[in-house]
mmCIF file of C-alpha atoms in Angstrom:
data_model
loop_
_atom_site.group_PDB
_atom_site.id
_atom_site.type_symbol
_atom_site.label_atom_id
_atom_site.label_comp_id
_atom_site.label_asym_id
_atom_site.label_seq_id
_atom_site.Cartn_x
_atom_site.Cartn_y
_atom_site.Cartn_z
ATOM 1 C CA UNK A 14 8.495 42.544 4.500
ATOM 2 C CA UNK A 15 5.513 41.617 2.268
ATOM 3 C CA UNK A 16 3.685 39.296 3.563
ATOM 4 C CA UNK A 17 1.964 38.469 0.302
ATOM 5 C CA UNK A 18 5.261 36.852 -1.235
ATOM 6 C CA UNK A 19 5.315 33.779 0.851
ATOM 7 C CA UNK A 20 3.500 30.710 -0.194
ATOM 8 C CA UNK A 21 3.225 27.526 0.990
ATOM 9 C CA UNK A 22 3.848 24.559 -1.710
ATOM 10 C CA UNK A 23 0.441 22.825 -1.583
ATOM 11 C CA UNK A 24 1.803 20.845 -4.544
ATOM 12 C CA UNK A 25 4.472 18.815 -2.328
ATOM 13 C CA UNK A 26 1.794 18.399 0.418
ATOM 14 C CA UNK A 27 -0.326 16.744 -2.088
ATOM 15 C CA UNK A 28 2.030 14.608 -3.354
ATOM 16 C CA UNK A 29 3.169 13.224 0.248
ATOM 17 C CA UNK A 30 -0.659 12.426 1.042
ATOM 18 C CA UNK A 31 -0.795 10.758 -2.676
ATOM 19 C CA UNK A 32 2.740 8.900 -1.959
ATOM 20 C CA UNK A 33 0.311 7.464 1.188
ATOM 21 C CA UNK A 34 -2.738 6.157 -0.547
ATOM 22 C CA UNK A 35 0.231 4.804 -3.217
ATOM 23 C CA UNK A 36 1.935 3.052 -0.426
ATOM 24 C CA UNK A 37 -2.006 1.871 1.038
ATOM 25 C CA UNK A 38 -3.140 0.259 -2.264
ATOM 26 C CA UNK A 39 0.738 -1.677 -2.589
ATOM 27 C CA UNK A 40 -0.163 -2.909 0.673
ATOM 28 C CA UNK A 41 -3.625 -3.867 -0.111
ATOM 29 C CA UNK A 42 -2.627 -5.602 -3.084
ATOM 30 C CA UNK A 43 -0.321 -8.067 -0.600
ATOM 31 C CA UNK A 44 -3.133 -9.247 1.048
ATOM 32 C CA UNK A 45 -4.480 -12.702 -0.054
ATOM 33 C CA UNK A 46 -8.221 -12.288 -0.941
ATOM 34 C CA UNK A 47 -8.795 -15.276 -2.887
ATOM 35 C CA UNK A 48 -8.389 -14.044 -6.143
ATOM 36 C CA UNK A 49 -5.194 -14.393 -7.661
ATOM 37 C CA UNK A 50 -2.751 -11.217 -8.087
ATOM 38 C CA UNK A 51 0.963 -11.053 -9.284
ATOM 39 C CA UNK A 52 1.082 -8.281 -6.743
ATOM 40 C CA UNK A 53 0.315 -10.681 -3.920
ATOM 41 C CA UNK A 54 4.342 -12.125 -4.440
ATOM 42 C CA UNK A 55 6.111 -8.604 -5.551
ATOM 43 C CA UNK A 56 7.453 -7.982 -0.995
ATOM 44 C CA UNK A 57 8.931 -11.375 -1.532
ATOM 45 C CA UNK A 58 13.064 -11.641 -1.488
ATOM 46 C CA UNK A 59 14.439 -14.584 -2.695
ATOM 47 C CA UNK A 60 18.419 -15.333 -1.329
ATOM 48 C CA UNK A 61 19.663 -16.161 -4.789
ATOM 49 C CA UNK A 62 23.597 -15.845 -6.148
ATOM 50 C CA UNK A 63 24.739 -14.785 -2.867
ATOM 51 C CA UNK A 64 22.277 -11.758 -2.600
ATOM 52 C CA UNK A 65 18.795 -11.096 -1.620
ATOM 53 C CA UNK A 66 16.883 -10.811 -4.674
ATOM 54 C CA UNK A 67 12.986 -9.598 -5.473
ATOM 55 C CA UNK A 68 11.215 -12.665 -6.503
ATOM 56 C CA UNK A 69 10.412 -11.011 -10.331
ATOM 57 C CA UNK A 70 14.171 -11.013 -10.870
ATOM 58 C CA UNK A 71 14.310 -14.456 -10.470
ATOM 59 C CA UNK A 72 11.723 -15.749 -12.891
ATOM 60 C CA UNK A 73 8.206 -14.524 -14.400
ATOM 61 C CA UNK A 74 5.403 -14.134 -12.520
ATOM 62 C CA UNK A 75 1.753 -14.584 -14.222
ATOM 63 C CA UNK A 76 -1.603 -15.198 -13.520
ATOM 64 C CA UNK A 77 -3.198 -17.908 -15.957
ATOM 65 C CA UNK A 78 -6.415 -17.875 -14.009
ATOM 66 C CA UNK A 79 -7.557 -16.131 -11.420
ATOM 67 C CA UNK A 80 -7.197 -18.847 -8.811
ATOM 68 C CA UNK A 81 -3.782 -19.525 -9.737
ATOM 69 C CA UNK A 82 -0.425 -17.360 -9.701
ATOM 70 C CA UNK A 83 2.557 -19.345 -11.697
ATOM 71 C CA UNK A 84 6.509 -18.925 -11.494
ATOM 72 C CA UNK A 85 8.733 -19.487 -14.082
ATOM 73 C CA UNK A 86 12.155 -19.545 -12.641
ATOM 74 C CA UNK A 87 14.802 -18.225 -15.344
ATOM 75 C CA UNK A 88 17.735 -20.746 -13.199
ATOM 76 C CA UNK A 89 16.887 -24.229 -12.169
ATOM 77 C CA UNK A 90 19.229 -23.493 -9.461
ATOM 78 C CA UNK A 91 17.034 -20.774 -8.066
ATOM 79 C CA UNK A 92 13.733 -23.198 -7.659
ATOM 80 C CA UNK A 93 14.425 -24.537 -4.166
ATOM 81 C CA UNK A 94 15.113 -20.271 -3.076
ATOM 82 C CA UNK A 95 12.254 -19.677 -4.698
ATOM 83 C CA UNK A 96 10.206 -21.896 -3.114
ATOM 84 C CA UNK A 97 11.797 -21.721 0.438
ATOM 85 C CA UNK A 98 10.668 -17.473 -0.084
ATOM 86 C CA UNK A 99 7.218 -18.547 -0.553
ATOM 87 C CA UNK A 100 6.718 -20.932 2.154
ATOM 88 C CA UNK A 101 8.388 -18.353 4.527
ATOM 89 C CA UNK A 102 6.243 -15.353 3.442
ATOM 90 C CA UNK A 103 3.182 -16.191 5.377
ATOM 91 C CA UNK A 104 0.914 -16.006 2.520
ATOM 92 C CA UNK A 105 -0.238 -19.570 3.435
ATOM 93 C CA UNK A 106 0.139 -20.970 -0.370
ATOM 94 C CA UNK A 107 1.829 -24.421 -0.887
ATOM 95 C CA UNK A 108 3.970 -24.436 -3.703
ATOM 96 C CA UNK A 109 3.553 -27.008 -6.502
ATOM 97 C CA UNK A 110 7.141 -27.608 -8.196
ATOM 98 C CA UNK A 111 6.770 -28.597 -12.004
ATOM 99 C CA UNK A 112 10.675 -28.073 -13.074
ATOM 100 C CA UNK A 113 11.504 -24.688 -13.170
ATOM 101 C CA UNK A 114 7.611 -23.859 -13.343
ATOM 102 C CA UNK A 115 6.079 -22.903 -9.515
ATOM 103 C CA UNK A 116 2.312 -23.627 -9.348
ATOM 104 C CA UNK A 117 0.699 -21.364 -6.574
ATOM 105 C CA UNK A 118 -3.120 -22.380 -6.332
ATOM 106 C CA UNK A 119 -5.024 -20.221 -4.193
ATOM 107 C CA UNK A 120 -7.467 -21.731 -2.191
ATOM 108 C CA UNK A 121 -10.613 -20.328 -0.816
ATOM 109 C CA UNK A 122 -10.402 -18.224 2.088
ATOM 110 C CA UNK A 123 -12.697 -19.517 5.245
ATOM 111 C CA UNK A 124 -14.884 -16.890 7.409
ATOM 112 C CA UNK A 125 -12.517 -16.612 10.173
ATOM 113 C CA UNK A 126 -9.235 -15.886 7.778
ATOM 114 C CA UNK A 127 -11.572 -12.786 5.838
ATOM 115 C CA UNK A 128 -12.256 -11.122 9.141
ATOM 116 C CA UNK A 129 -8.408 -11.235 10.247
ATOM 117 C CA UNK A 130 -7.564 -9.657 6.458
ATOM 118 C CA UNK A 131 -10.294 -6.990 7.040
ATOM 119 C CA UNK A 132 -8.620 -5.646 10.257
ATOM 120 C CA UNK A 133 -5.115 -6.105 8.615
ATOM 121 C CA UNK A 134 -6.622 -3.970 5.852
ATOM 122 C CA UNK A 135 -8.051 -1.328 8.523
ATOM 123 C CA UNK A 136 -4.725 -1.180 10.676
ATOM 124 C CA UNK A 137 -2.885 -0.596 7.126
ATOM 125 C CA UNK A 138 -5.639 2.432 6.418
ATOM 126 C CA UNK A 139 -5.580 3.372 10.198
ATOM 127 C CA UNK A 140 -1.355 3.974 9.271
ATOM 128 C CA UNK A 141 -2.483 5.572 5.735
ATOM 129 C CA UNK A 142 -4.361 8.066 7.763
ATOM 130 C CA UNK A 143 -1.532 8.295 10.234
ATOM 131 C CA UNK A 144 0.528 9.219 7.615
ATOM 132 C CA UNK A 145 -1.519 11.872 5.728
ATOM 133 C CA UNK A 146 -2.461 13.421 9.169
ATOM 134 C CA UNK A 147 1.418 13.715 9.748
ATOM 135 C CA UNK A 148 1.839 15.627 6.272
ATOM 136 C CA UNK A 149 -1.054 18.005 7.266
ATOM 137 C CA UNK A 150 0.663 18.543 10.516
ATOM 138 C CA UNK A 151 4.279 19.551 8.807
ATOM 139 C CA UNK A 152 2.191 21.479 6.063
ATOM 140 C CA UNK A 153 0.245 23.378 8.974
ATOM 141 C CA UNK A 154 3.718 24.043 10.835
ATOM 142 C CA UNK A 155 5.101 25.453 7.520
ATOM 143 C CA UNK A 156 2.052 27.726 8.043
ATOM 144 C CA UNK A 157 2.805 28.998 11.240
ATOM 145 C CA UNK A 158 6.423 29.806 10.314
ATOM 146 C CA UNK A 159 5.233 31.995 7.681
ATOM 147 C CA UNK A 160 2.863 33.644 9.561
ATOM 148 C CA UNK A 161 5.361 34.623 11.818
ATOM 149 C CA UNK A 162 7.802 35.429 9.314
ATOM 150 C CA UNK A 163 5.137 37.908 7.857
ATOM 151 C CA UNK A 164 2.269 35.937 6.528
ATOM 152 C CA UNK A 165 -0.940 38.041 7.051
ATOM 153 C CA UNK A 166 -3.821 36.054 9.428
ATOM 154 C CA UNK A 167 -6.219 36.045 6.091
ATOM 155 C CA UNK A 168 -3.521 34.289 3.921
ATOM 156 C CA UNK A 169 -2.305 31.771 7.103
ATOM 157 C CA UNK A 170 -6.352 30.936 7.397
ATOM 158 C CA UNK A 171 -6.472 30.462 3.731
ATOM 159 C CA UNK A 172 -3.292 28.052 3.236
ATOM 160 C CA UNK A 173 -4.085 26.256 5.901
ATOM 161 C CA UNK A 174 -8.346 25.872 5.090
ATOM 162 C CA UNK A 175 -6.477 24.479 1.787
ATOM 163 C CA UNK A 176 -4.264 22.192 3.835
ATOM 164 C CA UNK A 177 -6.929 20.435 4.966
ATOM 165 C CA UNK A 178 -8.917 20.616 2.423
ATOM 166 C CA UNK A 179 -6.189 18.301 0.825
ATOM 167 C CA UNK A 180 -6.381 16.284 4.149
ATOM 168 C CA UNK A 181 -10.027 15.408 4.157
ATOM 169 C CA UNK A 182 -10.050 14.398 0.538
ATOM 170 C CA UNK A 183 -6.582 12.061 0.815
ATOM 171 C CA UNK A 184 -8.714 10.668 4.130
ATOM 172 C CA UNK A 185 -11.916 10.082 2.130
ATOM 173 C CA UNK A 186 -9.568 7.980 -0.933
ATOM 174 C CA UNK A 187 -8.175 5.704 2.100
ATOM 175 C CA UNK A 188 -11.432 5.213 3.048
ATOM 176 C CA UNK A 189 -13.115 4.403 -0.414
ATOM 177 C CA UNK A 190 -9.813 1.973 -0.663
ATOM 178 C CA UNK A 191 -10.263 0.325 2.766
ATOM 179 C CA UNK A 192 -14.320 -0.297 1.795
ATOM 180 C CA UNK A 193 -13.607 -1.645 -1.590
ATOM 181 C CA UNK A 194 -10.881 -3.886 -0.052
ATOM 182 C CA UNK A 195 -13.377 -5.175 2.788
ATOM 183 C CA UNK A 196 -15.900 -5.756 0.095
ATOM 184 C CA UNK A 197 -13.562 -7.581 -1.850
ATOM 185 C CA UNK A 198 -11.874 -9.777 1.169
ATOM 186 C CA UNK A 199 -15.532 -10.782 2.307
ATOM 187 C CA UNK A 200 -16.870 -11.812 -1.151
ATOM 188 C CA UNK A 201 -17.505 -15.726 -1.088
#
């Protein structure tokens, strides 16, 4: 058996660790800074015509300044869903109702609130890393099953020195993500 046939698919690694730091910045963009993001609404379900719907397929969701997202609800009769979704979402924004138009002013976040959204934002990094570290582990077990299927020591050294290679720079992205987020969550 030559051992110089099998190869590990790096590629598919990658893409895993990448699918984490995707998953990390969708979470980031949930938490309330104090800057206005259509993002901040896109987890929210809204129980509309007997279903549970994603808020955007209820109405349009914009941001005419940043200090203020805005709803526009396609069906009147969606409104009060709409509305119940945000006050239930934890996102701590009072609704203003103006019709089928939602108002969502976001007000200014005190000291206490930015420090509990900077350890929300390092316990969602902290499961980023989690995640990537699990990758490296399954990519570093494919390893090891090709060694012993033939895989010379060299080549099993060299897949996995790429492995986590690809680990320490998906770790260093969460990292430039979770400092950008804590600079942005402690702005005043």
């Amino acid at each position: 058996m030559a051992g110089e046939d099998i190869e590990i698919d790096v590629d598919d690694i990658e893409r895993r660790m990448n699918g984490a730091i995707a998953m990390l910045r969708q979470e980031f963009a949930t938490l309330r800074t104090g800057r206005a993001s259509a993002m901040m609404l896109d987890p929210l379900m809204v129980a509309a015509y007997g279903t549970s719907l994603p808020l955007n397929q209820c109405g349009t969701v914009s941001v005419p300044d940043p200090r203020m997202i805005a709803v526009s609800v396609w069906d009147k009769a969606n409104v009060a869903a709409v509305v119940k979704s945000i006050h239930e979402s934890g996102l701590g924004i009072n609704p203003i109702v103006e019709g089928t138009l939602i108002r969502l002013p976001i007000p200014e976040l005190n000291e206490e609130r930015r420090r509990e959204l900077s350890r929300v934002a390092a316990q969602y990094a902290e499961n980023a890393r989690i995640a990537i570290r699990n990758v490296r582990r399954s990519g570093v077990e494919e390893v090891r099953k090709a060694k012993n299927g033939g895989m010379s020591e060299d080549d099993a050294r060299i897949w996995s020195d790429e492995i986590q290679d690809l680990t320490d720079k998906a770790i260093a992205k969460v990292d430039n993500a979770l400092d950008s987020k804590k600079t942005e969550i402690m702005q005043v």
